[in-house]
Amino acid sequence: MDAPARRLIVALDTIDVGQAQAWSQAVGPHAGLLKLGLEFFAANGPAGVRQVGGAPVFLDLKLHDIPNTVAGAVRAVLPLRPRMLSIHAAGGAAMVQAARQAADAGGTARPIILAVTVLTSLDAAALSATGVAGSPADQVLRLGRLAVESGADGLVCSPHEVAMLRQALGPAVRLVVPGIRPAGAAAGDQARVMTPPEAVAAGADWIVVGRPITQAADPGAAAGAIAAGIA
Ligand code: C5P
């Protein structure tokens, strides 16, 4: 899989199709991909995704179910031609394999399968309460390795996991990194952040930026400035 020409992914976090279209028009020229998540998909379905043009789509559905059901969901979204699709590594090896096999039916235009390891909303105590004995970092590495060995093309990871995962899993693994803030921007609810150049220097293939762009007075200019900073 080629290295990305445009490393910026803009998260269009809204349930409003018109809003997503407006953001897409403004930021599309600067973005490698536009990320549409579960909220948008639950509200608008495949028809909503088709209405948002402007750049290739990362469909961030974080699928997690029995292998047969995940494979069916992957097949169901293939006609939308998403360039990336996310699943949960915690679904296990067979689930990741099933997702990848289903994606392969898309041929050369198949989506890149990205696995989520440990949700960054889980701290050590919350993770321990789910029955996981090791540290969050251990669990990220364990699940990351499992996902990649099972056919995932890459991982979604926090800025502070990038260097560790790159080192452990090698250059071919695609690392997509949210939790990014331009220097001086409000962190919002993202607790541990990096700037776009820092994340790329740490080994990110793509960075995901949402509110610093979508809530800016001029989203197109904000996206352009970030894209220029990591070109
Ligand atoms: O607005 P902001 O830049 O924080 O948006 C980040 C995007 O990345 C959101 O769509 C969020 O759901 C997603 N995300 C994240 N942290 C993760 C995984 C995904 O913020 N660990």
PDB file of C-alpha atoms and ligand atoms in Angstrom:
ATOM      1  CA  MET A   1       0.000   0.000   0.000  1.00  0.00           C
ATOM      2  CA  ASP A   2       1.502   3.321  -1.056  1.00  0.00           C
ATOM      3  CA  ALA A   3       2.465   6.004   1.395  1.00  0.00           C
ATOM      4  CA  PRO A   4      -0.132   8.761   1.432  1.00  0.00           C
ATOM      5  CA  ALA A   5       0.267  11.800  -0.789  1.00  0.00           C
ATOM      6  CA  ARG A   6      -1.978  13.834   1.506  1.00  0.00           C
ATOM      7  CA  ARG A   7      -1.677  12.975   5.149  1.00  0.00           C
ATOM      8  CA  LEU A   8      -4.547  15.064   6.497  1.00  0.00           C
ATOM      9  CA  ILE A   9      -7.859  13.368   7.324  1.00  0.00           C
ATOM     10  CA  VAL A  10     -10.618  15.782   8.366  1.00  0.00           C
ATOM     11  CA  ALA A  11     -13.244  14.396  10.769  1.00  0.00           C
ATOM     12  CA  LEU A  12     -16.693  15.646   9.752  1.00  0.00           C
ATOM     13  CA  ASP A  13     -18.428  14.997  13.072  1.00  0.00           C
ATOM     14  CA  THR A  14     -22.037  15.997  12.486  1.00  0.00           C
ATOM     15  CA  ILE A  15     -25.360  14.320  11.791  1.00  0.00           C
ATOM     16  CA  ASP A  16     -26.293  17.084   9.353  1.00  0.00           C
ATOM     17  CA  VAL A  17     -25.713  16.194   5.690  1.00  0.00           C
ATOM     18  CA  GLY A  18     -25.738  19.843   4.592  1.00  0.00           C
ATOM     19  CA  GLN A  19     -23.114  20.718   7.189  1.00  0.00           C
ATOM     20  CA  ALA A  20     -20.943  17.797   6.110  1.00  0.00           C
ATOM     21  CA  GLN A  21     -21.252  18.879   2.475  1.00  0.00           C
ATOM     22  CA  ALA A  22     -20.259  22.451   3.319  1.00  0.00           C
ATOM     23  CA  TRP A  23     -17.206  21.305   5.295  1.00  0.00           C
ATOM     24  CA  SER A  24     -16.316  18.861   2.529  1.00  0.00           C
ATOM     25  CA  GLN A  25     -16.326  21.616  -0.088  1.00  0.00           C
ATOM     26  CA  ALA A  26     -14.196  23.868   2.078  1.00  0.00           C
ATOM     27  CA  VAL A  27     -11.584  21.344   3.199  1.00  0.00           C
ATOM     28  CA  GLY A  28     -11.661  18.799   0.346  1.00  0.00           C
ATOM     29  CA  PRO A  29      -8.851  20.484  -1.627  1.00  0.00           C
ATOM     30  CA  HIS A  30      -6.487  20.103   1.358  1.00  0.00           C
ATOM     31  CA  ALA A  31      -7.533  16.699   2.684  1.00  0.00           C
ATOM     32  CA  GLY A  32      -6.468  13.194   1.724  1.00  0.00           C
ATOM     33  CA  LEU A  33      -9.690  11.845   3.183  1.00  0.00           C
ATOM     34  CA  LEU A  34     -12.852  12.909   4.947  1.00  0.00           C
ATOM     35  CA  LYS A  35     -13.839  10.888   8.005  1.00  0.00           C
ATOM     36  CA  LEU A  36     -17.501  10.061   8.558  1.00  0.00           C
ATOM     37  CA  GLY A  37     -18.291   8.297  11.815  1.00  0.00           C
ATOM     38  CA  LEU A  38     -20.962   6.256  13.492  1.00  0.00           C
ATOM     39  CA  GLU A  39     -23.103   9.273  14.364  1.00  0.00           C
ATOM     40  CA  PHE A  40     -23.307  10.397  10.755  1.00  0.00           C
ATOM     41  CA  PHE A  41     -23.896   6.868   9.477  1.00  0.00           C
ATOM     42  CA  ALA A  42     -26.592   6.128  12.068  1.00  0.00           C
ATOM     43  CA  ALA A  43     -28.408   9.322  11.141  1.00  0.00           C
ATOM     44  CA  ASN A  44     -28.015   9.294   7.367  1.00  0.00           C
ATOM     45  CA  GLY A  45     -26.997   5.810   6.244  1.00  0.00           C
ATOM     46  CA  PRO A  46     -25.346   4.961   2.926  1.00  0.00           C
ATOM     47  CA  ALA A  47     -27.399   7.627   1.142  1.00  0.00           C
ATOM     48  CA  GLY A  48     -25.859  10.289   3.386  1.00  0.00           C
ATOM     49  CA  VAL A  49     -22.341   9.041   2.675  1.00  0.00           C
ATOM     50  CA  ARG A  50     -23.005   9.232  -1.073  1.00  0.00           C
ATOM     51  CA  GLN A  51     -24.051  12.873  -0.700  1.00  0.00           C
ATOM     52  CA  VAL A  52     -20.696  13.919   0.767  1.00  0.00           C
ATOM     53  CA  GLY A  53     -18.223  14.176  -2.106  1.00  0.00           C
ATOM     54  CA  GLY A  54     -15.039  16.192  -2.227  1.00  0.00           C
ATOM     55  CA  ALA A  55     -12.441  13.594  -1.202  1.00  0.00           C
ATOM     56  CA  PRO A  56     -12.230   9.854  -0.518  1.00  0.00           C
ATOM     57  CA  VAL A  57     -14.036   8.704   2.624  1.00  0.00           C
ATOM     58  CA  PHE A  58     -12.811   7.031   5.809  1.00  0.00           C
ATOM     59  CA  LEU A  59     -15.894   5.268   7.163  1.00  0.00           C
ATOM     60  CA  ASP A  60     -15.143   5.146  10.893  1.00  0.00           C
ATOM     61  CA  LEU A  61     -17.741   2.620  12.063  1.00  0.00           C
ATOM     62  CA  LYS A  62     -15.473   0.700  14.502  1.00  0.00           C
ATOM     63  CA  LEU A  63     -17.214  -2.580  13.706  1.00  0.00           C
ATOM     64  CA  HIS A  64     -17.222  -5.171  16.515  1.00  0.00           C
ATOM     65  CA  ASP A  65     -19.434  -8.275  16.326  1.00  0.00           C
ATOM     66  CA  ILE A  66     -19.196 -11.957  15.441  1.00  0.00           C
ATOM     67  CA  PRO A  67     -17.090 -12.565  12.303  1.00  0.00           C
ATOM     68  CA  ASN A  68     -20.051 -13.426  10.092  1.00  0.00           C
ATOM     69  CA  THR A  69     -21.866 -10.211  10.987  1.00  0.00           C
ATOM     70  CA  VAL A  70     -18.802  -7.991  10.572  1.00  0.00           C
ATOM     71  CA  ALA A  71     -18.070  -9.590   7.192  1.00  0.00           C
ATOM     72  CA  GLY A  72     -21.657  -8.855   6.158  1.00  0.00           C
ATOM     73  CA  ALA A  73     -21.373  -5.239   7.267  1.00  0.00           C
ATOM     74  CA  VAL A  74     -18.114  -4.797   5.349  1.00  0.00           C
ATOM     75  CA  ARG A  75     -19.705  -6.260   2.226  1.00  0.00           C
ATOM     76  CA  ALA A  76     -22.704  -3.982   2.710  1.00  0.00           C
ATOM     77  CA  VAL A  77     -20.609  -0.798   2.677  1.00  0.00           C
ATOM     78  CA  LEU A  78     -18.260  -1.802  -0.192  1.00  0.00           C
ATOM     79  CA  PRO A  79     -20.527  -0.198  -2.829  1.00  0.00           C
ATOM     80  CA  LEU A  80     -19.847   3.158  -1.114  1.00  0.00           C
ATOM     81  CA  ARG A  81     -16.164   2.707  -2.047  1.00  0.00           C
ATOM     82  CA  PRO A  82     -14.788   3.890   1.309  1.00  0.00           C
ATOM     83  CA  ARG A  83     -11.007   4.282   1.117  1.00  0.00           C
ATOM     84  CA  MET A  84     -10.677   3.297   4.802  1.00  0.00           C
ATOM     85  CA  LEU A  85     -12.901   1.344   7.172  1.00  0.00           C
ATOM     86  CA  SER A  86     -12.400   0.767  10.908  1.00  0.00           C
ATOM     87  CA  ILE A  87     -13.026  -2.287  13.089  1.00  0.00           C
ATOM     88  CA  HIS A  88     -12.233  -3.209  16.713  1.00  0.00           C
ATOM     89  CA  ALA A  89      -9.189  -5.444  17.190  1.00  0.00           C
ATOM     90  CA  ALA A  90     -10.815  -6.685  20.422  1.00  0.00           C
ATOM     91  CA  GLY A  91     -13.231  -8.662  18.236  1.00  0.00           C
ATOM     92  CA  GLY A  92     -10.396 -11.173  17.857  1.00  0.00           C
ATOM     93  CA  ALA A  93      -8.347 -12.754  15.086  1.00  0.00           C
ATOM     94  CA  ALA A  94     -11.245 -14.482  13.333  1.00  0.00           C
ATOM     95  CA  MET A  95     -13.258 -11.261  13.229  1.00  0.00           C
ATOM     96  CA  VAL A  96     -10.349  -9.267  11.790  1.00  0.00           C
ATOM     97  CA  GLN A  97      -9.704 -11.999   9.205  1.00  0.00           C
ATOM     98  CA  ALA A  98     -13.379 -12.010   8.243  1.00  0.00           C
ATOM     99  CA  ALA A  99     -13.360  -8.228   7.792  1.00  0.00           C
ATOM    100  CA  ARG A 100     -10.259  -8.361   5.611  1.00  0.00           C
ATOM    101  CA  GLN A 101     -11.601 -11.216   3.483  1.00  0.00           C
ATOM    102  CA  ALA A 102     -14.850  -9.360   2.940  1.00  0.00           C
ATOM    103  CA  ALA A 103     -12.930  -6.196   2.023  1.00  0.00           C
ATOM    104  CA  ASP A 104     -10.813  -8.127  -0.488  1.00  0.00           C
ATOM    105  CA  ALA A 105     -13.956  -8.574  -2.578  1.00  0.00           C
ATOM    106  CA  GLY A 106     -13.535  -4.885  -3.408  1.00  0.00           C
ATOM    107  CA  GLY A 107     -10.423  -5.734  -5.454  1.00  0.00           C
ATOM    108  CA  THR A 108      -7.834  -3.037  -5.996  1.00  0.00           C
ATOM    109  CA  ALA A 109     -10.322  -0.414  -4.808  1.00  0.00           C
ATOM    110  CA  ARG A 110     -10.851  -2.245  -1.515  1.00  0.00           C
ATOM    111  CA  PRO A 111     -10.856  -0.182   1.660  1.00  0.00           C
ATOM    112  CA  ILE A 112      -7.814  -0.082   3.912  1.00  0.00           C
ATOM    113  CA  ILE A 113      -8.842  -1.982   7.053  1.00  0.00           C
ATOM    114  CA  LEU A 114      -7.834  -0.127  10.213  1.00  0.00           C
ATOM    115  CA  ALA A 115      -8.147  -1.687  13.655  1.00  0.00           C
ATOM    116  CA  VAL A 116      -8.838   0.262  16.831  1.00  0.00           C
ATOM    117  CA  THR A 117      -7.036  -1.231  19.852  1.00  0.00           C
ATOM    118  CA  VAL A 118      -7.924   0.354  23.212  1.00  0.00           C
ATOM    119  CA  LEU A 119     -10.322   3.298  23.135  1.00  0.00           C
ATOM    120  CA  THR A 120      -8.491   6.350  24.421  1.00  0.00           C
ATOM    121  CA  SER A 121     -11.529   7.071  26.599  1.00  0.00           C
ATOM    122  CA  LEU A 122     -10.432   4.093  28.766  1.00  0.00           C
ATOM    123  CA  ASP A 123      -7.784   4.908  31.357  1.00  0.00           C
ATOM    124  CA  ALA A 124      -5.832   2.225  33.239  1.00  0.00           C
ATOM    125  CA  ALA A 125      -8.539   1.834  35.910  1.00  0.00           C
ATOM    126  CA  ALA A 126     -11.384   1.585  33.396  1.00  0.00           C
ATOM    127  CA  LEU A 127      -9.445  -0.934  31.316  1.00  0.00           C
ATOM    128  CA  SER A 128      -8.642  -3.004  34.406  1.00  0.00           C
ATOM    129  CA  ALA A 129     -12.358  -3.016  35.304  1.00  0.00           C
ATOM    130  CA  THR A 130     -13.051  -4.770  31.988  1.00  0.00           C
ATOM    131  CA  GLY A 131     -10.802  -7.641  33.079  1.00  0.00           C
ATOM    132  CA  VAL A 132      -7.611  -6.670  31.232  1.00  0.00           C
ATOM    133  CA  ALA A 133      -4.644  -7.334  33.522  1.00  0.00           C
ATOM    134  CA  GLY A 134      -1.843  -5.457  31.751  1.00  0.00           C
ATOM    135  CA  SER A 135      -1.290  -1.739  31.216  1.00  0.00           C
ATOM    136  CA  PRO A 136      -3.096   0.133  28.430  1.00  0.00           C
ATOM    137  CA  ALA A 137       0.179   0.282  26.459  1.00  0.00           C
ATOM    138  CA  ASP A 138       0.638  -3.507  26.748  1.00  0.00           C
ATOM    139  CA  GLN A 139      -2.921  -4.055  25.573  1.00  0.00           C
ATOM    140  CA  VAL A 140      -2.497  -1.640  22.648  1.00  0.00           C
ATOM    141  CA  LEU A 141       0.582  -3.546  21.511  1.00  0.00           C
ATOM    142  CA  ARG A 142      -1.022  -6.964  22.029  1.00  0.00           C
ATOM    143  CA  LEU A 143      -4.154  -6.053  20.072  1.00  0.00           C
ATOM    144  CA  GLY A 144      -2.209  -4.137  17.444  1.00  0.00           C
ATOM    145  CA  ARG A 145      -0.031  -7.143  16.733  1.00  0.00           C
ATOM    146  CA  LEU A 146      -3.025  -9.481  16.674  1.00  0.00           C
ATOM    147  CA  ALA A 147      -4.888  -7.242  14.237  1.00  0.00           C
ATOM    148  CA  VAL A 148      -1.987  -6.861  11.834  1.00  0.00           C
ATOM    149  CA  GLU A 149      -1.191 -10.592  11.925  1.00  0.00           C
ATOM    150  CA  SER A 150      -4.873 -11.225  11.140  1.00  0.00           C
ATOM    151  CA  GLY A 151      -4.937  -9.029   8.040  1.00  0.00           C
ATOM    152  CA  ALA A 152      -5.550  -5.472   9.174  1.00  0.00           C
ATOM    153  CA  ASP A 153      -3.639  -2.966   7.042  1.00  0.00           C
ATOM    154  CA  GLY A 154      -3.116  -0.630   9.929  1.00  0.00           C
ATOM    155  CA  LEU A 155      -4.205   0.787  13.248  1.00  0.00           C
ATOM    156  CA  VAL A 156      -5.873   3.851  14.660  1.00  0.00           C
ATOM    157  CA  CYS A 157      -3.721   4.958  17.575  1.00  0.00           C
ATOM    158  CA  SER A 158      -3.037   7.878  19.870  1.00  0.00           C
ATOM    159  CA  PRO A 159      -0.081  10.190  19.191  1.00  0.00           C
ATOM    160  CA  HIS A 160       1.722   8.714  22.165  1.00  0.00           C
ATOM    161  CA  GLU A 161       1.458   5.166  20.821  1.00  0.00           C
ATOM    162  CA  VAL A 162       2.752   5.897  17.313  1.00  0.00           C
ATOM    163  CA  ALA A 163       6.469   5.552  17.956  1.00  0.00           C
ATOM    164  CA  MET A 164       6.024   2.339  19.968  1.00  0.00           C
ATOM    165  CA  LEU A 165       3.784   0.737  17.326  1.00  0.00           C
ATOM    166  CA  ARG A 166       6.003   1.818  14.445  1.00  0.00           C
ATOM    167  CA  GLN A 167       9.022   0.354  16.199  1.00  0.00           C
ATOM    168  CA  ALA A 168       7.262  -2.909  17.072  1.00  0.00           C
ATOM    169  CA  LEU A 169       5.283  -3.490  13.879  1.00  0.00           C
ATOM    170  CA  GLY A 170       7.521  -2.047  11.163  1.00  0.00           C
ATOM    171  CA  PRO A 171       7.223   0.393   8.262  1.00  0.00           C
ATOM    172  CA  ALA A 172       4.405  -1.317   6.332  1.00  0.00           C
ATOM    173  CA  VAL A 173       1.737  -0.900   9.006  1.00  0.00           C
ATOM    174  CA  ARG A 174      -0.474   2.111   8.335  1.00  0.00           C
ATOM    175  CA  LEU A 175      -0.863   4.302  11.418  1.00  0.00           C
ATOM    176  CA  VAL A 176      -3.765   6.757  11.518  1.00  0.00           C
ATOM    177  CA  VAL A 177      -3.598   9.174  14.403  1.00  0.00           C
ATOM    178  CA  PRO A 178      -6.314  11.370  15.986  1.00  0.00           C
ATOM    179  CA  GLY A 179      -5.776  13.481  19.099  1.00  0.00           C
ATOM    180  CA  ILE A 180      -4.001  16.150  17.054  1.00  0.00           C
ATOM    181  CA  ARG A 181      -3.994  19.863  17.853  1.00  0.00           C
ATOM    182  CA  PRO A 182      -2.224  22.633  15.923  1.00  0.00           C
ATOM    183  CA  ALA A 183       0.129  24.587  18.179  1.00  0.00           C
ATOM    184  CA  GLY A 184      -1.909  26.968  20.326  1.00  0.00           C
ATOM    185  CA  ALA A 185      -5.306  25.326  19.686  1.00  0.00           C
ATOM    186  CA  ALA A 186      -7.659  24.385  22.521  1.00  0.00           C
ATOM    187  CA  ALA A 187      -7.251  20.723  23.460  1.00  0.00           C
ATOM    188  CA  GLY A 188     -11.004  20.319  24.057  1.00  0.00           C
ATOM    189  CA  ASP A 189     -11.736  16.825  25.438  1.00  0.00           C
ATOM    190  CA  GLN A 190      -8.527  15.379  23.956  1.00  0.00           C
ATOM    191  CA  ALA A 191      -6.326  14.832  26.995  1.00  0.00           C
ATOM    192  CA  ARG A 192      -2.964  14.009  25.390  1.00  0.00           C
ATOM    193  CA  VAL A 193      -2.284  15.735  22.122  1.00  0.00           C
ATOM    194  CA  MET A 194       0.495  16.358  19.594  1.00  0.00           C
ATOM    195  CA  THR A 195       0.834  18.944  16.842  1.00  0.00           C
ATOM    196  CA  PRO A 196       0.537  17.716  13.238  1.00  0.00           C
ATOM    197  CA  PRO A 197       4.310  17.851  12.500  1.00  0.00           C
ATOM    198  CA  GLU A 198       5.085  16.108  15.818  1.00  0.00           C
ATOM    199  CA  ALA A 199       2.722  13.244  14.995  1.00  0.00           C
ATOM    200  CA  VAL A 200       4.154  12.816  11.496  1.00  0.00           C
ATOM    201  CA  ALA A 201       7.693  12.906  12.874  1.00  0.00           C
ATOM    202  CA  ALA A 202       6.709  10.197  15.371  1.00  0.00           C
ATOM    203  CA  GLY A 203       5.643   7.938  12.496  1.00  0.00           C
ATOM    204  CA  ALA A 204       2.010   8.731  11.652  1.00  0.00           C
ATOM    205  CA  ASP A 205       0.994   8.014   8.047  1.00  0.00           C
ATOM    206  CA  TRP A 206      -2.169  10.068   8.384  1.00  0.00           C
ATOM    207  CA  ILE A 207      -3.398  12.465  11.055  1.00  0.00           C
ATOM    208  CA  VAL A 208      -7.083  12.973  11.914  1.00  0.00           C
ATOM    209  CA  VAL A 209      -8.176  16.504  12.787  1.00  0.00           C
ATOM    210  CA  GLY A 210     -11.756  17.472  13.557  1.00  0.00           C
ATOM    211  CA  ARG A 211     -12.835  20.495  15.561  1.00  0.00           C
ATOM    212  CA  PRO A 212      -9.704  22.642  15.076  1.00  0.00           C
ATOM    213  CA  ILE A 213     -10.773  22.686  11.417  1.00  0.00           C
ATOM    214  CA  THR A 214     -14.563  22.354  11.465  1.00  0.00           C
ATOM    215  CA  GLN A 215     -15.049  24.907  14.257  1.00  0.00           C
ATOM    216  CA  ALA A 216     -12.594  27.416  12.784  1.00  0.00           C
ATOM    217  CA  ALA A 217     -13.946  30.670  11.370  1.00  0.00           C
ATOM    218  CA  ASP A 218     -12.546  29.571   7.996  1.00  0.00           C
ATOM    219  CA  PRO A 219     -12.339  25.750   7.843  1.00  0.00           C
ATOM    220  CA  GLY A 220     -10.711  25.773   4.406  1.00  0.00           C
ATOM    221  CA  ALA A 221      -7.904  28.049   5.582  1.00  0.00           C
ATOM    222  CA  ALA A 222      -7.427  26.021   8.770  1.00  0.00           C
ATOM    223  CA  ALA A 223      -7.167  22.792   6.776  1.00  0.00           C
ATOM    224  CA  GLY A 224      -4.797  24.418   4.288  1.00  0.00           C
ATOM    225  CA  ALA A 225      -2.485  25.626   7.037  1.00  0.00           C
ATOM    226  CA  ILE A 226      -2.316  22.190   8.673  1.00  0.00           C
ATOM    227  CA  ALA A 227      -1.796  20.430   5.340  1.00  0.00           C
ATOM    228  CA  ALA A 228       1.026  22.836   4.439  1.00  0.00           C
ATOM    229  CA  GLY A 229       2.681  22.187   7.778  1.00  0.00           C
ATOM    230  CA  ILE A 230       3.004  18.450   7.103  1.00  0.00           C
ATOM    231  CA  ALA A 231       3.509  18.425   3.315  1.00  0.00           C
TER     232      ALA A 231
HETATM  233  O1  C5P B   1     -12.367  17.130  16.910  1.00  0.00           O
HETATM  234  P1  C5P B   1     -11.200  16.236  17.082  1.00  0.00           P
HETATM  235  O2  C5P B   1      -9.961  16.669  16.331  1.00  0.00           O
HETATM  236  O3  C5P B   1     -10.911  15.897  18.516  1.00  0.00           O
HETATM  237  O4  C5P B   1     -11.694  14.904  16.364  1.00  0.00           O
HETATM  238  C1  C5P B   1     -10.995  13.740  16.431  1.00  0.00           C
HETATM  239  C2  C5P B   1     -11.744  12.662  15.685  1.00  0.00           C
HETATM  240  O5  C5P B   1     -11.045  11.442  15.871  1.00  0.00           O
HETATM  241  C3  C5P B   1     -13.159  12.401  16.185  1.00  0.00           C
HETATM  242  O6  C5P B   1     -13.942  11.967  15.071  1.00  0.00           O
HETATM  243  C4  C5P B   1     -12.990  11.289  17.186  1.00  0.00           C
HETATM  244  O7  C5P B   1     -14.121  10.463  17.281  1.00  0.00           O
HETATM  245  C5  C5P B   1     -11.839  10.515  16.588  1.00  0.00           C
HETATM  246  N1  C5P B   1     -11.038   9.749  17.528  1.00  0.00           N
HETATM  247  C6  C5P B   1     -10.390  10.308  18.617  1.00  0.00           C
HETATM  248  N2  C5P B   1      -9.618   9.549  19.438  1.00  0.00           N
HETATM  249  C7  C5P B   1      -9.467   8.267  19.165  1.00  0.00           C
HETATM  250  C8  C5P B   1     -10.089   7.681  18.070  1.00  0.00           C
HETATM  251  C9  C5P B   1     -10.866   8.464  17.256  1.00  0.00           C
HETATM  252  O8  C5P B   1     -10.498  11.482  18.873  1.00  0.00           O
HETATM  253  N3  C5P B   1      -8.693   7.554  19.943  1.00  0.00           N
END
